[in-house]
PDB file of C-alpha atoms in Angstrom:
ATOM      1  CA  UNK A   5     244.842 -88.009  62.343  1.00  0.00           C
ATOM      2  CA  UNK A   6     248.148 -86.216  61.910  1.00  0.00           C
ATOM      3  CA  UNK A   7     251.088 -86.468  59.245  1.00  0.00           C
ATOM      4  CA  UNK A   8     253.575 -88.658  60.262  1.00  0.00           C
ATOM      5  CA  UNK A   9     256.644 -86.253  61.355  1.00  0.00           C
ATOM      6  CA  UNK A  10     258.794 -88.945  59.280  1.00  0.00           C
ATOM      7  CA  UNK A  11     257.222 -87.483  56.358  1.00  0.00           C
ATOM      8  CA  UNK A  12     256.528 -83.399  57.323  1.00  0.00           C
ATOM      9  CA  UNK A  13     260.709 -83.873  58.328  1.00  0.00           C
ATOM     10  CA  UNK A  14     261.995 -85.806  55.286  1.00  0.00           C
ATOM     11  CA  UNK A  15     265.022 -84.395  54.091  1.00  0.00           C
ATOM     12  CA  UNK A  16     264.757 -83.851  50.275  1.00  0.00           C
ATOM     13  CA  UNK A  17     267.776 -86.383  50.100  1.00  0.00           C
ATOM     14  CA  UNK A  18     265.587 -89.093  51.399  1.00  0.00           C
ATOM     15  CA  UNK A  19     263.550 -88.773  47.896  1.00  0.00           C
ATOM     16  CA  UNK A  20     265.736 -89.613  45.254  1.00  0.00           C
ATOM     17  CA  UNK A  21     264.108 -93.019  44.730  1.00  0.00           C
ATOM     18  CA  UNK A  22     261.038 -95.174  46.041  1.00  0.00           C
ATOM     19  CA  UNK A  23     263.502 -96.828  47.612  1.00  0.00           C
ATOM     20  CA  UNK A  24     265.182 -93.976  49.140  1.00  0.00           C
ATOM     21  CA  UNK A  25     261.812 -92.920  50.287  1.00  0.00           C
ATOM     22  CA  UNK A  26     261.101 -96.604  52.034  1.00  0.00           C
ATOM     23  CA  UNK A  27     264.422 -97.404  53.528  1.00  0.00           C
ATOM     24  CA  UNK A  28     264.184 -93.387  55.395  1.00  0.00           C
ATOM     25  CA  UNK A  29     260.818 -95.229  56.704  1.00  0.00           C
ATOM     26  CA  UNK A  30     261.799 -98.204  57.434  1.00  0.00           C
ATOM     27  CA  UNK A  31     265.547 -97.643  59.161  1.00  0.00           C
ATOM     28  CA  UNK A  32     263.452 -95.322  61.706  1.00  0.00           C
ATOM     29  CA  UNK A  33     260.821 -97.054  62.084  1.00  0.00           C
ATOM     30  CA  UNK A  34     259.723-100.581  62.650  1.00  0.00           C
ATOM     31  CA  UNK A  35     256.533-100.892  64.129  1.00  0.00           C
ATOM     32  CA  UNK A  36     254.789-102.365  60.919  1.00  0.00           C
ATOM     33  CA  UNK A  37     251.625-100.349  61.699  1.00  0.00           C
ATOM     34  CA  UNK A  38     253.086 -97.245  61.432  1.00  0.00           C
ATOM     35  CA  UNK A  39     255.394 -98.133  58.848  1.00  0.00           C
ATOM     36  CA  UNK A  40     252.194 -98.136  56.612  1.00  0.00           C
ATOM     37  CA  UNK A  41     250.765 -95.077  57.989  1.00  0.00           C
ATOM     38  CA  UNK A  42     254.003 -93.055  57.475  1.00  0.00           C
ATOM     39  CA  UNK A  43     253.820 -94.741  53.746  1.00  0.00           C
ATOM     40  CA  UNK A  44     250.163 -93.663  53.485  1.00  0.00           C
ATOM     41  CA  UNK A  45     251.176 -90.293  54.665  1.00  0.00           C
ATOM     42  CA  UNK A  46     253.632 -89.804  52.307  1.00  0.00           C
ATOM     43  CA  UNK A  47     251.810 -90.449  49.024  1.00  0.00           C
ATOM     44  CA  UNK A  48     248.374 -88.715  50.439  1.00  0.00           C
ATOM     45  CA  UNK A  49     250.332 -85.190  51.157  1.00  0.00           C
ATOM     46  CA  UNK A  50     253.367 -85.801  48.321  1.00  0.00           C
ATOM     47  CA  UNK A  51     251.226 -86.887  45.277  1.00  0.00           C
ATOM     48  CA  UNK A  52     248.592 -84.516  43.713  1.00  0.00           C
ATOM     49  CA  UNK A  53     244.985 -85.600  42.218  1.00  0.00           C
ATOM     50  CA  UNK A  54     245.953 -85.165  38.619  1.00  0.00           C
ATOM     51  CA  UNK A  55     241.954 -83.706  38.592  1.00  0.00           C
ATOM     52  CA  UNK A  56     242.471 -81.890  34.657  1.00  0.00           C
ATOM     53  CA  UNK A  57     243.518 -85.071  33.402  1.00  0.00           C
ATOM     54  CA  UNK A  58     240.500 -86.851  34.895  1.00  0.00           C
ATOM     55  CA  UNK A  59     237.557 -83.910  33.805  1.00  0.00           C
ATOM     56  CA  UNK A  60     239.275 -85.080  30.071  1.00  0.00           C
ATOM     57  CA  UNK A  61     239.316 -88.479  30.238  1.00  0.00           C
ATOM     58  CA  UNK A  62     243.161 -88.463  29.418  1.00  0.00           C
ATOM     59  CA  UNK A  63     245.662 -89.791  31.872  1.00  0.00           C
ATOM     60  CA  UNK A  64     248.913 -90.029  31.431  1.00  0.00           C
ATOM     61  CA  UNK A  65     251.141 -92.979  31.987  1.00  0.00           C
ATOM     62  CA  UNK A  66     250.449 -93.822  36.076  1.00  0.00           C
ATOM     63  CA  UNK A  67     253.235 -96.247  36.436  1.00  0.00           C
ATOM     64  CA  UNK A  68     254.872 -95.920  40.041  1.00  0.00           C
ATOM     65  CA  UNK A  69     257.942 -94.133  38.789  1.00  0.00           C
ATOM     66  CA  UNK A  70     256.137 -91.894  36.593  1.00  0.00           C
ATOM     67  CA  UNK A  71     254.072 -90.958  39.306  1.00  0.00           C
ATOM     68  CA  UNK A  72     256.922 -90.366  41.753  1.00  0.00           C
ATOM     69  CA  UNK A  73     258.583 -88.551  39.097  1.00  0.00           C
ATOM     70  CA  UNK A  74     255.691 -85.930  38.274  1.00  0.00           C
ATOM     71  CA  UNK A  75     254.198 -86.082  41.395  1.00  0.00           C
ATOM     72  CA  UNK A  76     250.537 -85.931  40.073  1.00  0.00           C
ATOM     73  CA  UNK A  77     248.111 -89.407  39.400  1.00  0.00           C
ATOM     74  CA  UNK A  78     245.245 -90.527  39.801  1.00  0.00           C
ATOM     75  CA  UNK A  79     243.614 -93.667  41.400  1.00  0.00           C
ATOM     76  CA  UNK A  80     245.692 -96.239  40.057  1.00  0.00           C
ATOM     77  CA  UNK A  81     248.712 -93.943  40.122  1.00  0.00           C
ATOM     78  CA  UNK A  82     248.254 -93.704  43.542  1.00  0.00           C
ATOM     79  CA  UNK A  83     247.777 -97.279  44.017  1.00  0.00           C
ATOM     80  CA  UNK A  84     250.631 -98.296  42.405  1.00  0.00           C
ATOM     81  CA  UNK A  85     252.979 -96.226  43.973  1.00  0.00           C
ATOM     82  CA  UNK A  86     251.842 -97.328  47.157  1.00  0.00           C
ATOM     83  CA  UNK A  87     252.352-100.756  46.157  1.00  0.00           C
ATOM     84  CA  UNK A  88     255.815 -99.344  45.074  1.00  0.00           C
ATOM     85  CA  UNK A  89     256.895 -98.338  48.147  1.00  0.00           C
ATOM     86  CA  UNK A  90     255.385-101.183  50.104  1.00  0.00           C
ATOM     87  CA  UNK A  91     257.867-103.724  48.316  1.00  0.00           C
ATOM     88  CA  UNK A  92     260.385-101.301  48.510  1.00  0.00           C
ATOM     89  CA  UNK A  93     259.688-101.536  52.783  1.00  0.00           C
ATOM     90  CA  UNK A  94     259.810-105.043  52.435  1.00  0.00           C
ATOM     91  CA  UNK A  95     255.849-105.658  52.586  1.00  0.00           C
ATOM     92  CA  UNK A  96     253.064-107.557  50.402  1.00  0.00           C
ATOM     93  CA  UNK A  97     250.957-104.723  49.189  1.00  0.00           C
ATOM     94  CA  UNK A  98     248.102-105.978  46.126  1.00  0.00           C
ATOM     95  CA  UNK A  99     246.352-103.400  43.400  1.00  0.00           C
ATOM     96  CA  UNK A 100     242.840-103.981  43.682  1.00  0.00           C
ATOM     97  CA  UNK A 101     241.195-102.757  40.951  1.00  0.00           C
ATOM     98  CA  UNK A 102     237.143-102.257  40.872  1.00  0.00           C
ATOM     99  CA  UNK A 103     234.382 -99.655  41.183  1.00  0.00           C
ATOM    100  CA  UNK A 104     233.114 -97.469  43.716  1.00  0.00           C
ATOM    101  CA  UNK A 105     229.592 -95.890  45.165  1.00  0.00           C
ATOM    102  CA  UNK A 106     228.617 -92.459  43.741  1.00  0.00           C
ATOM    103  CA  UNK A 107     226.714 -90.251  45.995  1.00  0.00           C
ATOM    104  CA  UNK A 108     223.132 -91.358  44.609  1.00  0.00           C
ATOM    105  CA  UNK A 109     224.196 -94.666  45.598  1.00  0.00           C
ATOM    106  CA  UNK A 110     224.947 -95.757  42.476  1.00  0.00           C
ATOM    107  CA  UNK A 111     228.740 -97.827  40.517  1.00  0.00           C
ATOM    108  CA  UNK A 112     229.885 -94.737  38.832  1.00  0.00           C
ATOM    109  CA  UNK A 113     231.225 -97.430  35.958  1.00  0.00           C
ATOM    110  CA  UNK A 114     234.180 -95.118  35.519  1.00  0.00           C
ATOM    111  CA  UNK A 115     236.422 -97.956  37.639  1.00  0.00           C
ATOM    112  CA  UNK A 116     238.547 -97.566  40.847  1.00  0.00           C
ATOM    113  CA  UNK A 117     241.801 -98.849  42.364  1.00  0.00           C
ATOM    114  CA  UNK A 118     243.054 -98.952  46.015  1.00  0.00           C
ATOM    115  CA  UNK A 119     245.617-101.817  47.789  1.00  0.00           C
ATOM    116  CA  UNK A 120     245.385-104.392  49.944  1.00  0.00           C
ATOM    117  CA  UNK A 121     248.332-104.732  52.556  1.00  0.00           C
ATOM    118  CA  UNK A 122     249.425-107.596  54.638  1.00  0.00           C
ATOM    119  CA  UNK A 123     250.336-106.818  58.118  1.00  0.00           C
ATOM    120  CA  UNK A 124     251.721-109.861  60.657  1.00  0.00           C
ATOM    121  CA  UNK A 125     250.285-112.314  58.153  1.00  0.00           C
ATOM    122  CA  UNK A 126     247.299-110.456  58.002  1.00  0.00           C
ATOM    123  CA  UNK A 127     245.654-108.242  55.035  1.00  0.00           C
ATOM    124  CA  UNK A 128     244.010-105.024  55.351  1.00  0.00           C
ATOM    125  CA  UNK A 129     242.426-102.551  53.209  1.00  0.00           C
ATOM    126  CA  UNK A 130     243.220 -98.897  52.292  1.00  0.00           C
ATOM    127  CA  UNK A 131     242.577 -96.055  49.656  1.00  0.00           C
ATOM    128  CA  UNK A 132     244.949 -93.688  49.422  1.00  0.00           C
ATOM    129  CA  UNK A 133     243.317 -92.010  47.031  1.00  0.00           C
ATOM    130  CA  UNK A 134     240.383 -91.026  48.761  1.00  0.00           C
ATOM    131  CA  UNK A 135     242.480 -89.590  51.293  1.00  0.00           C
ATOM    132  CA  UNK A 136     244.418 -87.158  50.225  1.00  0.00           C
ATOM    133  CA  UNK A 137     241.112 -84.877  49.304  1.00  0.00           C
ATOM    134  CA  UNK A 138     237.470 -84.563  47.398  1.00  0.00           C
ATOM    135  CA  UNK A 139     236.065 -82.836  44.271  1.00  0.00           C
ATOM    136  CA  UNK A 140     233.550 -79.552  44.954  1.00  0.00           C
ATOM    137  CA  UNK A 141     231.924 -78.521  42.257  1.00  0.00           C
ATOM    138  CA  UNK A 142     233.819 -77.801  39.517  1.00  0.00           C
ATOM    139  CA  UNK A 143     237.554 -77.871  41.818  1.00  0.00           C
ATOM    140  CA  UNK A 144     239.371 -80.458  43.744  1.00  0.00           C
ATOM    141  CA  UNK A 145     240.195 -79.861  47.462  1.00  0.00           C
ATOM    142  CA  UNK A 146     242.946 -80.920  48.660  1.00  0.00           C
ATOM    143  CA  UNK A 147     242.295 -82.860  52.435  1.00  0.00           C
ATOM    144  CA  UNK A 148     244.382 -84.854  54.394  1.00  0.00           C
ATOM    145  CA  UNK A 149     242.472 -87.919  56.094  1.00  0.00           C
ATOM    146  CA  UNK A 150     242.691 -91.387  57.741  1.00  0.00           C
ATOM    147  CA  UNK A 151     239.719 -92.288  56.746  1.00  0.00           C
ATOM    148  CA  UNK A 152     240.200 -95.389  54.489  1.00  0.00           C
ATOM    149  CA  UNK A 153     243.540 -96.072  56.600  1.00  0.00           C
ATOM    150  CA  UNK A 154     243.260-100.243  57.153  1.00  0.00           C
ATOM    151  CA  UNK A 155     239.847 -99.565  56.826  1.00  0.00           C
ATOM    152  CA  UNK A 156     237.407-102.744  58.217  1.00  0.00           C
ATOM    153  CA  UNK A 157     236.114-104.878  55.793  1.00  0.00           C
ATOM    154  CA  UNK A 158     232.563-104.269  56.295  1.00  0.00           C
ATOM    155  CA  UNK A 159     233.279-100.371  56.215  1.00  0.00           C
ATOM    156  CA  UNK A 160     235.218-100.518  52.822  1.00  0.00           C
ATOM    157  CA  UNK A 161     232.267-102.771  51.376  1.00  0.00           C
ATOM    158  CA  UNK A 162     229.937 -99.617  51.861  1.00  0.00           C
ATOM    159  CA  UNK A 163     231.697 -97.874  48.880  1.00  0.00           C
ATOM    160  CA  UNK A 164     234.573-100.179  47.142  1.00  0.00           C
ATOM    161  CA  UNK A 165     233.723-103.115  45.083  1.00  0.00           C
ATOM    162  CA  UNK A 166     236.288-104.776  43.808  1.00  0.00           C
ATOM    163  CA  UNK A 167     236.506-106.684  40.707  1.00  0.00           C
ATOM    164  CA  UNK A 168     238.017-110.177  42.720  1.00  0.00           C
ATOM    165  CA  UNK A 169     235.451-110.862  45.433  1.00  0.00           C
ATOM    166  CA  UNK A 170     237.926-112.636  47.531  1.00  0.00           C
ATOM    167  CA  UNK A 171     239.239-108.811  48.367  1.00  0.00           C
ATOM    168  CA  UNK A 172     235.786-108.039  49.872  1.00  0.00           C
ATOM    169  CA  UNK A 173     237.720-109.774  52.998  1.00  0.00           C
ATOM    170  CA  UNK A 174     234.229-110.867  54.143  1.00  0.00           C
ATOM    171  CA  UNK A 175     233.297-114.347  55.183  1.00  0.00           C
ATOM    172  CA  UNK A 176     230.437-113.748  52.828  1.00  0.00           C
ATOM    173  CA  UNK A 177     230.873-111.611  49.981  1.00  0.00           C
ATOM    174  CA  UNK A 178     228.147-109.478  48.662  1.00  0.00           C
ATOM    175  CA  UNK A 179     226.930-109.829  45.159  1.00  0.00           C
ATOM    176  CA  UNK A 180     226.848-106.816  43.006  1.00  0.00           C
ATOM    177  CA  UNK A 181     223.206-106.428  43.524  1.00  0.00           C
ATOM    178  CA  UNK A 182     223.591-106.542  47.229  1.00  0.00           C
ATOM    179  CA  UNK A 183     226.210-103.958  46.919  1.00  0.00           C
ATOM    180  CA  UNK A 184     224.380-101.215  45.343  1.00  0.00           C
ATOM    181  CA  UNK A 185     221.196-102.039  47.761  1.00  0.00           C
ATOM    182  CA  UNK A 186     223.427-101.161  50.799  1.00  0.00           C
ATOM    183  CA  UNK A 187     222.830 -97.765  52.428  1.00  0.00           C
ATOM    184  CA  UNK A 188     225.478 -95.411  51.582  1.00  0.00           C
ATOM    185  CA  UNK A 189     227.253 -95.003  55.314  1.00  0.00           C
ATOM    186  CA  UNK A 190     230.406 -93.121  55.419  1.00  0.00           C
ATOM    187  CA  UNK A 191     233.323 -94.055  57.520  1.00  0.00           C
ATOM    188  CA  UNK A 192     232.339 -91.465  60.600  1.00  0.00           C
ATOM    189  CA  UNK A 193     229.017 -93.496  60.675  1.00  0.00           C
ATOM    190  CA  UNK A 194     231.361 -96.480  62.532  1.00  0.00           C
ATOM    191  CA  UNK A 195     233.706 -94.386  63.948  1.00  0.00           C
ATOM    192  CA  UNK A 196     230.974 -92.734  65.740  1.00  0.00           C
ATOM    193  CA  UNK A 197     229.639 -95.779  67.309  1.00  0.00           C
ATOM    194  CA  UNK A 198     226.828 -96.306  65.400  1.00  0.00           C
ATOM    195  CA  UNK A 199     225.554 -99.971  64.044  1.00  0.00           C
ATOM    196  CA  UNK A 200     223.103 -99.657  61.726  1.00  0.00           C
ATOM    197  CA  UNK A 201     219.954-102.223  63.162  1.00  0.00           C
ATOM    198  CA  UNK A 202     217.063-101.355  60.105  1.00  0.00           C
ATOM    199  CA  UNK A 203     216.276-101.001  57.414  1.00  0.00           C
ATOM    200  CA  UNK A 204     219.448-103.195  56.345  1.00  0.00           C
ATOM    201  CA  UNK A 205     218.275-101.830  52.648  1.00  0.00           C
ATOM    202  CA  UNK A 206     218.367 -99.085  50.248  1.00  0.00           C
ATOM    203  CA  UNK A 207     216.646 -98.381  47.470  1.00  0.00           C
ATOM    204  CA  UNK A 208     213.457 -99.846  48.052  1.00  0.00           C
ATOM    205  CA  UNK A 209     209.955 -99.154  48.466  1.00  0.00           C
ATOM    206  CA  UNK A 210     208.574 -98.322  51.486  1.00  0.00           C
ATOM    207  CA  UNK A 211     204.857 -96.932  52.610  1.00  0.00           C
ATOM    208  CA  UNK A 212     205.057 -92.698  53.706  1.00  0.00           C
ATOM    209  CA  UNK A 213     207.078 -93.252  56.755  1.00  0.00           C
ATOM    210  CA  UNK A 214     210.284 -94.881  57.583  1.00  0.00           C
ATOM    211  CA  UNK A 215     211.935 -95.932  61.154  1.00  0.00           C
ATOM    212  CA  UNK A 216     215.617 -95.844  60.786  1.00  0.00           C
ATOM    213  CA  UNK A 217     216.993 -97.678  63.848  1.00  0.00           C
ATOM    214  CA  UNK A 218     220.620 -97.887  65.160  1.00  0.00           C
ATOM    215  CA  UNK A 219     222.665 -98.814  68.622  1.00  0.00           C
ATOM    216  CA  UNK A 220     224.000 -95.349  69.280  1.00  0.00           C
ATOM    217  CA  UNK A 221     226.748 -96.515  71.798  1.00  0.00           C
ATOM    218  CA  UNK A 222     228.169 -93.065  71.828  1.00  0.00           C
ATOM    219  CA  UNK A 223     225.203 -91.335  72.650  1.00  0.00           C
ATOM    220  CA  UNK A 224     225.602 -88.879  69.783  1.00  0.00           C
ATOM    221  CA  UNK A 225     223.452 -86.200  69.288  1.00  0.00           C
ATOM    222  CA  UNK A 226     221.514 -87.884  65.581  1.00  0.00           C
ATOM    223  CA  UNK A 227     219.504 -85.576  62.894  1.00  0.00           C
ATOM    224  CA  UNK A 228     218.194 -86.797  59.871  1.00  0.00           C
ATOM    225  CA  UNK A 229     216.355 -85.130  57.056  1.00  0.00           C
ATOM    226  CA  UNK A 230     214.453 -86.076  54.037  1.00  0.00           C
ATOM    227  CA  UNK A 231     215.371 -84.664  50.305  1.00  0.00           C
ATOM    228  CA  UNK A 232     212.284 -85.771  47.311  1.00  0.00           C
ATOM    229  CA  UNK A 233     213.997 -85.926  44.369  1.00  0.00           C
ATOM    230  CA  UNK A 234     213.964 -83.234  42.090  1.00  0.00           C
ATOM    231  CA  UNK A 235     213.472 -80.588  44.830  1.00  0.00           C
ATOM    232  CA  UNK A 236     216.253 -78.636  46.877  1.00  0.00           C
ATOM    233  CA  UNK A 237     213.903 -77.891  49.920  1.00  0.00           C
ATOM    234  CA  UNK A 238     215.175 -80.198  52.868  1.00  0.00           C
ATOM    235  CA  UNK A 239     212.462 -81.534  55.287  1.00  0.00           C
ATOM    236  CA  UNK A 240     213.762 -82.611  59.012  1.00  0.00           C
ATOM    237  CA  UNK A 241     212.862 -85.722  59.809  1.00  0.00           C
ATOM    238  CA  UNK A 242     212.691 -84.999  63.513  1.00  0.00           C
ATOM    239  CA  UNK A 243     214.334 -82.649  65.965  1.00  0.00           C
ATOM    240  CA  UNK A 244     218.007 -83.642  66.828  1.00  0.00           C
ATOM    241  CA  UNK A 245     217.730 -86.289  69.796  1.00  0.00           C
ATOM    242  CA  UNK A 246     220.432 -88.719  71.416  1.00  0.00           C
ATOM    243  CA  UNK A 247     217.605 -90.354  73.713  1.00  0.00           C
ATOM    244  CA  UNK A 248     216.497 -93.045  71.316  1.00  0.00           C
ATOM    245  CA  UNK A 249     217.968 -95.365  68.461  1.00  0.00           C
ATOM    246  CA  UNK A 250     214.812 -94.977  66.566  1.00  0.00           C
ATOM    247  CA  UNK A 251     214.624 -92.231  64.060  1.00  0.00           C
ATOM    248  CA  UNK A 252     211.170 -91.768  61.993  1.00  0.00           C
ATOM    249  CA  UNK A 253     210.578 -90.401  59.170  1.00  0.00           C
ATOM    250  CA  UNK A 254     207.551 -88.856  57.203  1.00  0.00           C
ATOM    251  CA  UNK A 255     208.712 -88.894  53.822  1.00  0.00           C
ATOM    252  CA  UNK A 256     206.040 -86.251  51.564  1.00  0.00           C
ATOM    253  CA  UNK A 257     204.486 -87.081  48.775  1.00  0.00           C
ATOM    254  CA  UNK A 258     205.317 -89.997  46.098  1.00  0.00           C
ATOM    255  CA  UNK A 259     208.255 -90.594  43.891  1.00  0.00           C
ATOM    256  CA  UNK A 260     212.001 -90.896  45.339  1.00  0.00           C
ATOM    257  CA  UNK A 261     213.419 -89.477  48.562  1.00  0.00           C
ATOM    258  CA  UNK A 262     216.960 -89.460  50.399  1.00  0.00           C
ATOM    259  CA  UNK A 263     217.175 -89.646  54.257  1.00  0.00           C
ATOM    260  CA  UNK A 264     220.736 -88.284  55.181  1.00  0.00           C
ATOM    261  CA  UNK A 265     221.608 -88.888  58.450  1.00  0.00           C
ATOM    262  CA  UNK A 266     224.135 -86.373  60.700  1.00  0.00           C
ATOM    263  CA  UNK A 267     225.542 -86.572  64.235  1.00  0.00           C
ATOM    264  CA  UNK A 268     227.468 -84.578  66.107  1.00  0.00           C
ATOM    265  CA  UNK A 269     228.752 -84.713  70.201  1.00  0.00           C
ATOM    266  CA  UNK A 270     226.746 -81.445  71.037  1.00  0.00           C
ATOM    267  CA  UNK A 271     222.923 -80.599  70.572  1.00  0.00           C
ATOM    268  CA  UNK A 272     224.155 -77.562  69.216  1.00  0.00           C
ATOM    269  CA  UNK A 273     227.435 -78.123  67.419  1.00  0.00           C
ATOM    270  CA  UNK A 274     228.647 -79.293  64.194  1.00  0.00           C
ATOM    271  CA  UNK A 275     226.598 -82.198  62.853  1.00  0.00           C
ATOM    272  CA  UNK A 276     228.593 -84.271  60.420  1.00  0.00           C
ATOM    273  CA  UNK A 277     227.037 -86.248  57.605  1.00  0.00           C
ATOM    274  CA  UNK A 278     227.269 -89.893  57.715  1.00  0.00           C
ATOM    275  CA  UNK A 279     225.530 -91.083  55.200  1.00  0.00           C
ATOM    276  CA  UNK A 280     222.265 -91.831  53.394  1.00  0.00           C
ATOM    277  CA  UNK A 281     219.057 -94.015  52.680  1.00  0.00           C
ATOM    278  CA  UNK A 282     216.698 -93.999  49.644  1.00  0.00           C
ATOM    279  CA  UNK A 283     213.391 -94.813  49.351  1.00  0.00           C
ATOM    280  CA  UNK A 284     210.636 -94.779  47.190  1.00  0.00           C
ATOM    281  CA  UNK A 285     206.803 -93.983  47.766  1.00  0.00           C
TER     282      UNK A 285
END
């Protein structure tokens, strides 16, 4: 969850080139595992989210060297510098282009890129993108993460969806429809521990209550509350409780409601979102 020091130490001569930039990597390092993460590193805390250029629908040219060059991108300028400096470390990275999960749970249809990366004849999946930060409003915060580091499979199916199926990396790929019916669980929801057991489904229609039930092999403290659409007030579900797997939920009145669940290792700490159900009544 830290920079790589490879990268925080880099010597400004190091980054005349992609090349320059791999070959500092690679000649002091060669554990292939944390080869990639010092690459990761370096275009997640090096490269900025070019965010005016998105807001106007205008991006500039986001060829790897461009991108090195300017030092701004977005998605696929991210993508393909880190495919950039994957060759230049001597590894098989792919551009995977596709679409992503809003946060209502919907393909924003505005398109999405991250890589693929083979590892001792194995690929994983990563989006450097989506860590280096997040948009707030009207501004884009800068945040470095691991999150969507060689991300599992079934963890990067919750919110990528690539174009080619075949980079689902799942015995059995979901069809579009099945991807948008998923819940929308975040990352922390697995690193927590947590397997979701029911319902399996989103979006569907259920009677006034809902039982959300998951193996909580952590023993996290678990919240969840209810949002009907169109309303701000927030409804808890029940009070926080790490003693059961089951979670029910009253869900008032008719029309469409979100269940967000939270978690956190104290009763009475920090509970961090990890994710969300919807239902209708």
């Amino acid at each position: 969850t830290s920079i790589d020091s490879l990268v925080t130490r880099m010597p400004s001569s190091a980054e005349t080139s992609i090349t320059s930039v791999a070959q500092y990597i690679t000649q002091r390092e060669s554990d292939p595992f944390l080869v990639v993460k010092a690459l990761h590193d370096y275009v997640v805390t090096k490269i900025e989210y070019d965010y005016a250029a998105y807001l106007r629908k205008y991006y500039p040219p986001q060829d790897a060297q461009t991108v090195f060059r300017t030092r701004k991108a977005v998605c696929s300028g991210y993508a393909r510098l880190m495919q950039a400096l994957g060759k230049a470390a001597g590894l098989e990275v792919a551009y995977i282009p596709g679409d992503y999960r809003t946060l209502n749970g919907g393909l924003s249809g505005e398109g999405h890129a991250w890589n693929g990366i083979k590892i001792n004849d194995k690929w994983y999946l990563m989006d450097v993108t989506w860590d280096t930060g997040y948009v707030n409003g009207s501004d884009y915060v800068k945040q470095y993460r691991t999150n969507y580091l060689l991300t599992p499979p079934e963890v990067m199916i919750m919110t990528h969806l690539p174009n080619d199926s075949a980079w689902q990396l799942l015995a059995r790929p979901l069809s579009r429809p099945e991807f948008i019916r998923q819940p929308s669980l975040q990352p922390e929801f697995f690193a927590e521990g947590f397997r979701l057991i029911s319902p399996k489904l989103s979006n569907i229609r259920v009677q006034n209550k809902v039982d959300i039930q998951l193996e909580n092999s952590k023993n996290r403290w678990m919240m969840a509350e209810v949002v009907p659409q169109g309303h701000r007030q927030t409804f808890l579900c029940s009070p926080p409780t790490r003693k059961t797997s089951n979670i029910p939920c009253s869900l008032p009145g008719s029309g469409n409601h979100e269940v967000r669940l939270f978690s956190s290792q104290e009763q009475y700490g920090t509970y961090q979102y990890l994710g969300a159900f919807r239902f209708s009544t």
